[in-house]
Short mmCIF file of C-alpha atoms in Angstrom, two decimals:
data_model
loop_
_atom_site.label_atom_id
_atom_site.label_comp_id
_atom_site.label_asym_id
_atom_site.label_seq_id
_atom_site.Cartn_x
_atom_site.Cartn_y
_atom_site.Cartn_z
CA LEU A 1 93.99 107.59 70.85
CA PRO A 2 93.76 109.53 73.88
CA ASP A 3 92.75 106.60 75.74
CA MET A 4 96.13 104.96 75.64
CA TYR A 5 97.45 108.24 77.86
CA TYR A 6 95.98 107.41 81.33
CA GLN A 7 95.03 104.61 83.61
CA LYS A 8 91.81 103.33 82.84
CA SER A 9 90.73 103.88 86.59
CA LEU A 10 91.11 107.57 86.49
CA VAL A 11 89.19 110.19 84.84
CA PRO A 12 91.11 111.79 81.89
CA SER A 13 91.42 115.67 82.23
CA GLY A 14 90.56 117.56 78.98
CA LEU A 15 93.31 119.47 77.11
CA LEU A 16 96.19 117.36 78.68
CA LEU A 17 95.32 114.45 76.69
CA TYR A 18 96.25 116.24 73.63
CA MET A 19 99.56 118.04 74.72
CA SER A 20 101.57 115.17 73.00
CA TRP A 21 100.20 116.05 69.83
CA ILE A 22 100.18 119.82 70.47
CA THR A 23 103.80 119.35 71.33
CA LEU A 24 104.65 117.46 68.18
CA LEU A 25 102.91 119.83 65.75
CA SER A 26 104.37 122.82 67.58
CA GLY A 27 107.79 121.23 67.25
CA ILE A 28 107.18 120.51 63.43
CA ALA A 29 106.19 123.98 62.89
CA ILE A 30 109.07 125.58 65.01
CA THR A 31 111.51 123.29 62.93
CA ILE A 32 110.36 124.40 59.65
CA LEU A 33 110.40 127.94 60.42
CA LEU A 34 113.97 127.62 61.63
CA ARG A 35 115.04 125.20 58.95
CA SER A 36 117.64 127.69 57.74
CA LYS A 37 120.98 127.63 59.36
CA LYS A 38 121.31 131.42 58.77
CA ALA A 39 118.39 131.99 61.03
CA TRP A 40 120.63 130.33 63.94
CA LEU A 41 123.32 132.65 63.42
CA GLY A 42 124.31 135.60 65.76
CA LYS A 43 121.71 137.28 68.24
CA LYS A 44 118.92 134.84 66.48
CA LYS A 45 120.71 131.91 67.73
CA ASN A 46 120.98 133.22 71.53
CA ALA A 47 117.30 134.61 71.42
CA GLY A 48 115.96 131.02 70.32
CA ILE A 49 117.97 129.45 73.24
CA ILE A 50 116.79 132.02 75.70
CA MET A 51 113.16 131.72 74.71
CA GLN A 52 113.49 127.72 75.00
CA ILE A 53 115.08 128.06 78.30
CA VAL A 54 112.35 130.76 79.20
CA LEU A 55 109.48 128.17 77.88
CA LEU A 56 110.71 125.56 79.74
CA GLY A 57 110.90 127.10 82.96
CA PHE A 58 107.28 128.36 82.48
CA VAL A 59 106.13 124.63 81.71
CA LEU A 60 107.93 123.02 84.74
CA LEU A 61 106.53 125.91 86.94
CA TYR A 62 103.14 125.35 85.48
CA GLY A 63 103.26 121.72 85.59
CA ILE A 64 104.37 121.50 89.51
CA GLN A 65 101.62 123.68 90.40
CA THR A 66 99.03 122.40 88.75
CA TYR A 67 99.80 118.72 88.74
CA GLY A 68 102.23 118.13 91.59
CA ASP A 69 100.68 116.64 94.83
CA ARG A 70 102.20 118.80 97.52
CA ARG A 71 99.85 117.83 100.00
CA SER A 72 101.76 114.58 100.42
CA LEU A 73 105.09 115.98 100.36
CA LYS A 74 105.75 115.79 104.05
CA TYR A 75 104.17 112.14 103.87
CA LYS A 76 106.54 111.20 101.21
CA GLU A 77 109.51 112.73 103.50
CA MET A 78 108.67 110.59 106.14
CA GLU A 79 108.14 107.22 104.34
CA TYR A 80 111.67 107.76 102.87
CA TYR A 81 113.23 108.29 106.28
CA ASN A 82 111.46 105.26 107.56
CA ARG A 83 112.65 103.52 104.42
CA CYS A 84 116.30 104.48 105.43
CA LYS A 85 115.55 103.67 109.02
CA ARG A 86 116.41 107.28 109.93
CA PHE A 87 113.79 107.28 112.81
CA ASP A 88 115.02 110.16 114.39
CA LYS A 89 114.27 112.56 111.73
CA ILE A 90 110.65 111.54 111.88
CA ILE A 91 110.53 111.73 115.59
CA GLU A 92 111.95 115.66 115.10
CA MET A 93 109.48 116.34 112.32
CA ASN A 94 106.38 115.37 114.62
CA THR A 95 107.24 117.47 117.67
CA GLY A 96 104.78 119.87 118.70
CA LYS A 97 101.14 120.03 117.62
CA VAL A 98 100.20 116.89 114.96
CA SER A 99 96.66 116.64 113.48
CA ASN A 100 97.34 114.17 110.66
CA TYR A 101 97.02 110.69 111.65
CA LEU A 102 99.41 109.57 108.71
CA TYR A 103 102.35 111.45 110.64
CA LEU A 104 101.19 110.20 114.09
CA CYS A 105 101.46 106.49 112.91
CA PHE A 106 105.14 107.20 111.33
CA LEU A 107 105.96 108.99 114.52
CA ASN A 108 104.71 106.05 116.97
CA LEU A 109 106.29 103.38 114.46
CA SER A 110 109.59 105.47 115.04
CA LEU A 111 109.38 105.25 118.64
CA ALA A 112 108.62 101.37 118.47
CA GLU A 113 111.42 100.77 116.19
CA LYS A 114 113.56 102.35 118.70
CA GLY A 115 112.28 100.72 121.47
CA GLU A 116 110.55 103.64 123.20
CA LEU A 117 107.05 103.65 122.13
CA ALA A 118 105.33 102.95 125.55
CA ASP A 119 108.11 105.07 127.37
CA ARG A 120 107.63 108.25 125.26
CA ILE A 121 104.33 107.91 123.32
CA PHE A 122 102.58 110.63 125.75
CA THR A 123 105.71 113.13 125.30
CA PHE A 124 103.78 113.86 121.91
CA ASP A 125 100.16 115.20 120.82
CA GLN A 126 98.51 111.67 120.57
CA LYS A 127 94.76 111.74 119.14
CA GLY A 128 93.56 108.27 120.15
CA PRO A 129 93.91 104.93 118.87
CA GLN A 130 94.02 106.10 115.28
CA SER A 131 97.59 107.59 116.26
CA LEU A 132 98.77 103.61 116.05
CA PHE A 133 96.89 102.24 113.38
CA ILE A 134 95.06 104.52 110.70
CA PRO A 135 91.90 102.99 109.10
CA MET A 136 91.88 101.23 105.97
CA ASN A 137 90.84 103.39 103.42
CA ASN A 138 91.93 101.71 100.09
CA SER A 139 94.69 104.26 99.38
CA HIS A 140 97.98 103.10 98.68
CA MET A 141 99.43 105.35 101.11
CA SER A 142 97.74 104.18 103.95
CA SER A 143 98.47 100.54 102.98
CA MET A 144 102.11 101.21 102.65
CA LEU A 145 102.12 102.61 106.11
CA LEU A 146 100.30 99.79 107.54
CA CYS A 147 102.32 97.30 105.97
CA ASP A 148 105.47 98.81 107.66
CA ILE A 149 103.67 99.02 110.75
CA TYR A 150 102.73 95.40 110.91
CA TYR A 151 105.91 94.11 109.54
CA ALA A 152 107.91 96.18 112.39
CA ILE A 153 105.51 94.68 114.78
CA GLY A 154 106.01 91.03 113.57
CA HIS A 155 102.81 90.48 112.47
CA THR A 156 104.16 89.00 108.98
CA GLY A 157 100.61 87.99 107.95
CA ALA A 158 98.85 91.46 108.16
CA ALA A 159 102.11 92.94 106.57
CA MET A 160 101.59 90.67 103.59
CA ASN A 161 98.12 91.62 103.33
CA MET A 162 98.64 95.26 103.45
CA ALA A 163 101.48 94.65 100.81
CA PHE A 164 98.95 93.18 98.44
CA GLU A 165 96.49 96.29 98.88
CA ALA A 166 99.53 98.54 98.13
CA ASN A 167 100.25 97.03 95.05
CA ILE A 168 96.68 96.88 93.94
CA GLY A 169 95.88 100.49 95.04
CA SER A 170 99.08 102.06 93.76
CA PRO A 171 99.64 103.96 90.25
CA GLY A 172 100.28 101.22 87.71
CA HIS A 173 98.92 98.45 90.15
CA ARG A 174 102.50 97.56 91.10
CA THR A 175 105.02 99.30 93.50
CA GLY A 176 108.55 97.88 93.91
CA ARG A 177 109.08 98.26 97.63
CA MET A 178 105.76 96.42 98.45
CA LEU A 179 106.83 93.55 95.96
CA GLN A 180 109.92 93.79 98.14
CA ARG A 181 107.73 93.30 101.11
CA LEU A 182 106.21 90.11 99.62
CA VAL A 183 109.43 88.57 98.84
CA GLU A 184 110.53 89.08 102.48
CA THR A 185 107.10 87.90 104.25
CA ASN A 186 107.02 84.65 101.73
CA LEU A 187 110.56 83.68 102.65
CA ILE A 188 109.46 83.97 106.35
CA TYR A 189 106.51 81.63 105.92
CA GLY A 190 108.42 79.27 103.76
CA ALA A 191 106.57 79.85 100.43
CA TYR A 192 109.79 79.80 98.35
CA ALA A 193 108.00 79.37 95.08
CA VAL A 194 105.88 82.40 95.62
CA ALA A 195 108.79 84.41 96.78
CA GLU A 196 110.61 83.29 93.67
CA LYS A 197 108.04 84.59 91.54
CA TYR A 198 108.38 88.12 92.95
CA ILE A 199 111.99 88.12 92.84
CA ALA A 200 112.01 87.42 89.15
CA LEU A 201 109.78 90.25 88.56
CA LEU A 202 112.35 92.46 90.67
CA GLU A 203 115.39 91.19 88.66
CA LYS A 204 113.50 92.74 85.51
CA SER A 205 113.47 96.06 87.21
CA PHE A 206 116.64 98.87 86.91
CA TYR A 207 116.45 99.84 90.64
CA TYR A 208 115.64 96.71 92.47
CA ARG A 209 117.64 94.15 90.24
CA ASP A 210 120.84 93.85 92.60
CA TRP A 211 118.76 93.67 95.85
CA ALA A 212 116.20 90.75 94.19
CA LYS A 213 119.38 88.81 93.02
CA GLY A 214 120.80 88.74 96.46
CA MET A 215 117.50 87.27 97.67
CA ARG A 216 117.73 84.29 95.76
CA ARG A 217 120.44 82.99 98.35
CA TYR A 218 117.35 82.17 100.92
CA LEU A 219 115.21 80.29 98.32
CA TYR A 220 114.66 76.72 99.33
CA ASP A 221 117.10 77.26 102.11
CA GLU A 222 115.60 77.08 105.68
CA GLU A 223 118.81 77.62 107.33
CA GLU A 224 119.92 80.40 105.28
CA VAL A 225 116.80 82.07 106.25
CA ASN A 226 117.11 81.71 109.81
CA ARG A 227 120.86 82.94 109.56
CA ASN A 228 119.18 86.42 108.69
CA PRO A 229 118.33 87.82 112.05
CA ASP A 230 115.65 90.07 110.68
CA PHE A 231 113.73 86.90 109.12
CA ALA A 232 114.60 84.76 112.04
CA LYS A 233 113.01 86.95 114.60
CA ARG A 234 109.77 87.34 112.61
CA LYS A 235 109.39 83.61 112.18
CA LYS A 236 109.85 83.23 115.92
CA SER A 237 106.87 85.43 116.15
CA LEU A 238 104.48 83.38 113.73
CA PRO A 239 101.34 82.11 115.37
CA GLU A 240 101.27 78.48 116.00
CA GLU A 241 97.82 78.47 114.03
CA ASP A 242 96.94 80.67 111.15
CA PHE A 243 94.05 83.10 111.53
CA LEU A 244 92.03 85.66 109.36
CA PHE A 245 93.44 89.35 110.36
CA SER A 246 90.48 90.82 112.06
CA ALA A 247 90.82 94.92 113.14
CA GLN A 248 88.38 94.26 115.87
CA LEU A 249 90.55 91.61 117.45
CA GLN A 250 93.37 93.53 116.70
CA ASP A 251 94.73 93.80 120.55
CA LYS A 252 94.26 90.04 121.04
CA GLU A 253 96.40 89.12 117.69
CA LEU A 254 99.05 91.66 118.87
CA ILE A 255 99.19 90.01 122.41
CA SER A 256 99.60 86.65 120.91
CA LEU A 257 102.71 87.81 118.87
CA SER A 258 104.50 88.58 122.36
CA VAL A 259 103.52 85.27 123.68
CA SER A 260 104.78 83.30 120.75
CA ASN A 261 108.09 85.60 121.04
CA PRO A 262 108.40 87.11 124.38
CA ASP A 263 111.84 88.62 123.05
CA ASN A 264 109.69 90.84 120.91
CA ARG A 265 108.14 93.38 123.02
CA THR A 266 106.82 95.68 120.32
CA PRO A 267 103.34 93.88 119.80
CA VAL A 268 102.46 93.95 123.49
CA GLU A 269 103.52 97.58 123.74
CA TYR A 270 101.19 98.73 120.80
CA ALA A 271 98.43 96.41 122.54
CA GLY A 272 98.88 98.38 125.75
CA THR A 273 99.21 101.80 124.52
CA MET A 274 96.14 101.39 122.43
CA TYR A 275 94.08 100.59 125.40
CA LEU A 276 95.68 103.62 127.03
CA LEU A 277 94.75 105.87 123.89
CA MET A 278 91.37 104.28 124.12
CA LYS A 279 91.08 105.32 127.66
CA ASN A 280 89.58 101.82 128.40
CA LEU A 281 91.10 101.13 131.80
CA ASP A 282 88.92 97.94 131.90
CA LEU A 283 90.89 96.06 129.34
CA PHE A 284 94.18 97.83 130.42
CA LYS A 285 93.45 96.45 133.75
CA ALA A 286 92.86 92.87 132.53
CA PHE A 287 96.13 93.03 130.16
CA ILE A 288 98.38 94.08 133.14
CA ASP A 289 96.85 91.71 135.66
CA LYS A 290 97.43 88.72 133.08
CA TYR A 291 100.70 89.67 131.78
CA GLY A 292 102.26 92.02 134.20
CA GLY A 293 105.41 90.51 135.81
CA THR A 294 105.50 87.69 133.41
CA GLU A 295 108.16 87.21 130.74
CA VAL A 296 105.77 88.95 128.08
CA LEU A 297 106.01 92.20 130.47
CA PRO A 298 108.45 91.81 132.88
CA VAL A 299 108.78 95.58 133.67
CA LEU A 300 106.09 98.16 133.09
CA PRO A 301 107.08 101.05 130.59
CA LEU A 302 106.55 104.41 131.81
CA SER A 303 103.14 104.97 130.38
CA PHE A 304 101.90 101.50 131.72
CA GLN A 305 103.30 102.79 135.55
CA GLU A 306 101.03 106.14 135.10
CA ALA A 307 98.15 104.04 134.06
CA VAL A 308 98.64 101.49 136.89
CA ILE A 309 98.54 104.89 139.28
CA VAL A 310 95.21 106.06 137.86
CA LEU A 311 93.54 102.63 138.29
CA ASN A 312 95.04 102.17 141.99
CA GLU A 313 94.94 106.07 142.78
CA LYS A 314 93.04 105.03 146.13
CA HIS A 315 95.52 102.14 146.88
CA SER A 316 98.77 104.18 146.89
CA GLY A 317 100.38 101.12 149.17
CA SER A 318 100.08 98.85 146.23
CA TRP A 319 101.67 100.74 143.58
CA MET A 320 105.33 99.68 143.82
CA GLU A 321 103.93 96.05 144.32
CA LYS A 322 102.34 96.26 140.71
CA GLY A 323 105.56 97.54 139.17
CA VAL A 324 105.44 101.65 139.71
CA SER A 325 108.90 103.02 140.52
CA GLN A 326 109.49 105.62 143.06
CA PRO A 327 110.36 108.26 140.46
CA VAL A 328 106.86 107.94 138.94
CA ILE A 329 105.22 107.99 142.38
CA VAL A 330 106.79 111.04 143.36
CA ARG A 331 105.99 112.81 140.08
CA PHE A 332 102.25 111.95 140.68
CA GLU A 333 102.12 113.36 144.07
CA GLN A 334 103.33 116.32 142.47
CA TYR A 335 100.92 116.38 139.89
CA LYS A 336 98.33 115.77 141.95
CA ARG A 337 99.15 118.80 144.53
CA PHE A 338 99.47 120.99 141.52
CA ILE A 339 95.96 120.14 140.25
CA LEU A 340 94.33 120.50 143.92
CA GLU A 341 96.11 123.95 144.14
CA ASN A 342 95.27 125.37 140.52
CA LYS A 343 91.53 123.64 140.03
CA ASN A 344 89.79 127.01 140.30
CA LYS A 345 92.28 128.73 137.88
CA PRO A 346 90.81 129.22 134.25
CA ARG A 347 92.85 127.54 131.58
CA LEU A 348 93.81 124.61 134.03
CA ALA A 349 94.46 122.44 131.00
CA ASP A 350 97.05 124.81 129.77
CA LEU A 351 98.49 125.29 132.98
CA VAL A 352 98.87 121.38 133.59
CA LYS A 353 100.36 120.95 129.99
CA ASN A 354 103.14 123.00 130.56
CA LEU A 355 104.26 120.98 133.52
CA TYR A 356 102.68 117.35 132.76
CA GLY A 357 101.65 117.15 129.11
CA ASP A 358 104.25 114.26 128.69
CA THR A 359 102.27 112.34 130.83
CA TYR A 360 99.30 109.66 130.71
CA TRP A 361 97.62 111.36 133.58
CA TYR A 362 97.49 114.63 131.45
CA TYR A 363 96.15 112.78 128.33
CA PHE A 364 93.67 111.08 130.60
CA MET A 365 91.84 113.92 132.09
CA PHE A 366 92.32 116.53 129.34
CA LYS A 367 92.59 115.05 126.18
CA GLN A 368 89.30 114.62 123.88
#
């Protein structure tokens, strides 16, 4: 019956449900018409082959146009590059004007993976804190992206949570890549029996079978897990006390990850840039006062230095003491002089963008 042809959570689409029966009956009718071997001799045979090719081309073209999800093509391309760790390709795809939060999250994740997030973030067209973390909307695409972001940061518990969400929301209620992530996160937490369950599922698949078999060497062997640099780094960032994930306390959770493992700068850079994208300089000041110059944040990245100048514009003598480098000071003086000289000109924001669009100063003054 047609009910067997679609996911129960979806709404069936009329004629599409009956295409399998229509195709079957049409195939039988054509076979009967062409049952005589003589019908396939000479020109009739060639004409039949040509007709089949034309019909197949039409069906494919119509199917792609009607049912293909071309809107998500760019997302899928970036998801592929992210999976293959080709971060430069993602960065290249997001130069210029970007209006999609999914793309910006991929961009900033790529910068973070390259260790360049807080230095280069304002080189690109940022749109507020959602450029770092898109809101959860129960779609498997957003859940998968958030899972990758949290895993890169070292927030293993949140990555595991998003992997569950992505599995539930994906077609068929499972995705091999998120099952892989569940294997990894459970190995990091030492939940070997749970990891083994997911390994057994992946071993039944064609594409993930070899990967799953290779992961069995980590089961019930903490020393082997610690020898894996990727797992060891994330184990070191695990919080001493577990906690429920909260989007409202996200910045505090990120900072705690860097406090647990000062070698991992990604969480603290995400927290600091989040404050800057929010234009919440009170939170940023408290953050810098507490962690600036410590092992958590021994050197201020470029965007943090620019924000420190904004915070202390009237106290230029303290800039270098607070970690601002001489080149940044020189560029701010040039920026300020340019603003004063052109303040009465129309389209001032465009003039500033041409020269200083890659700075936090421009973002703070002109971006909404």
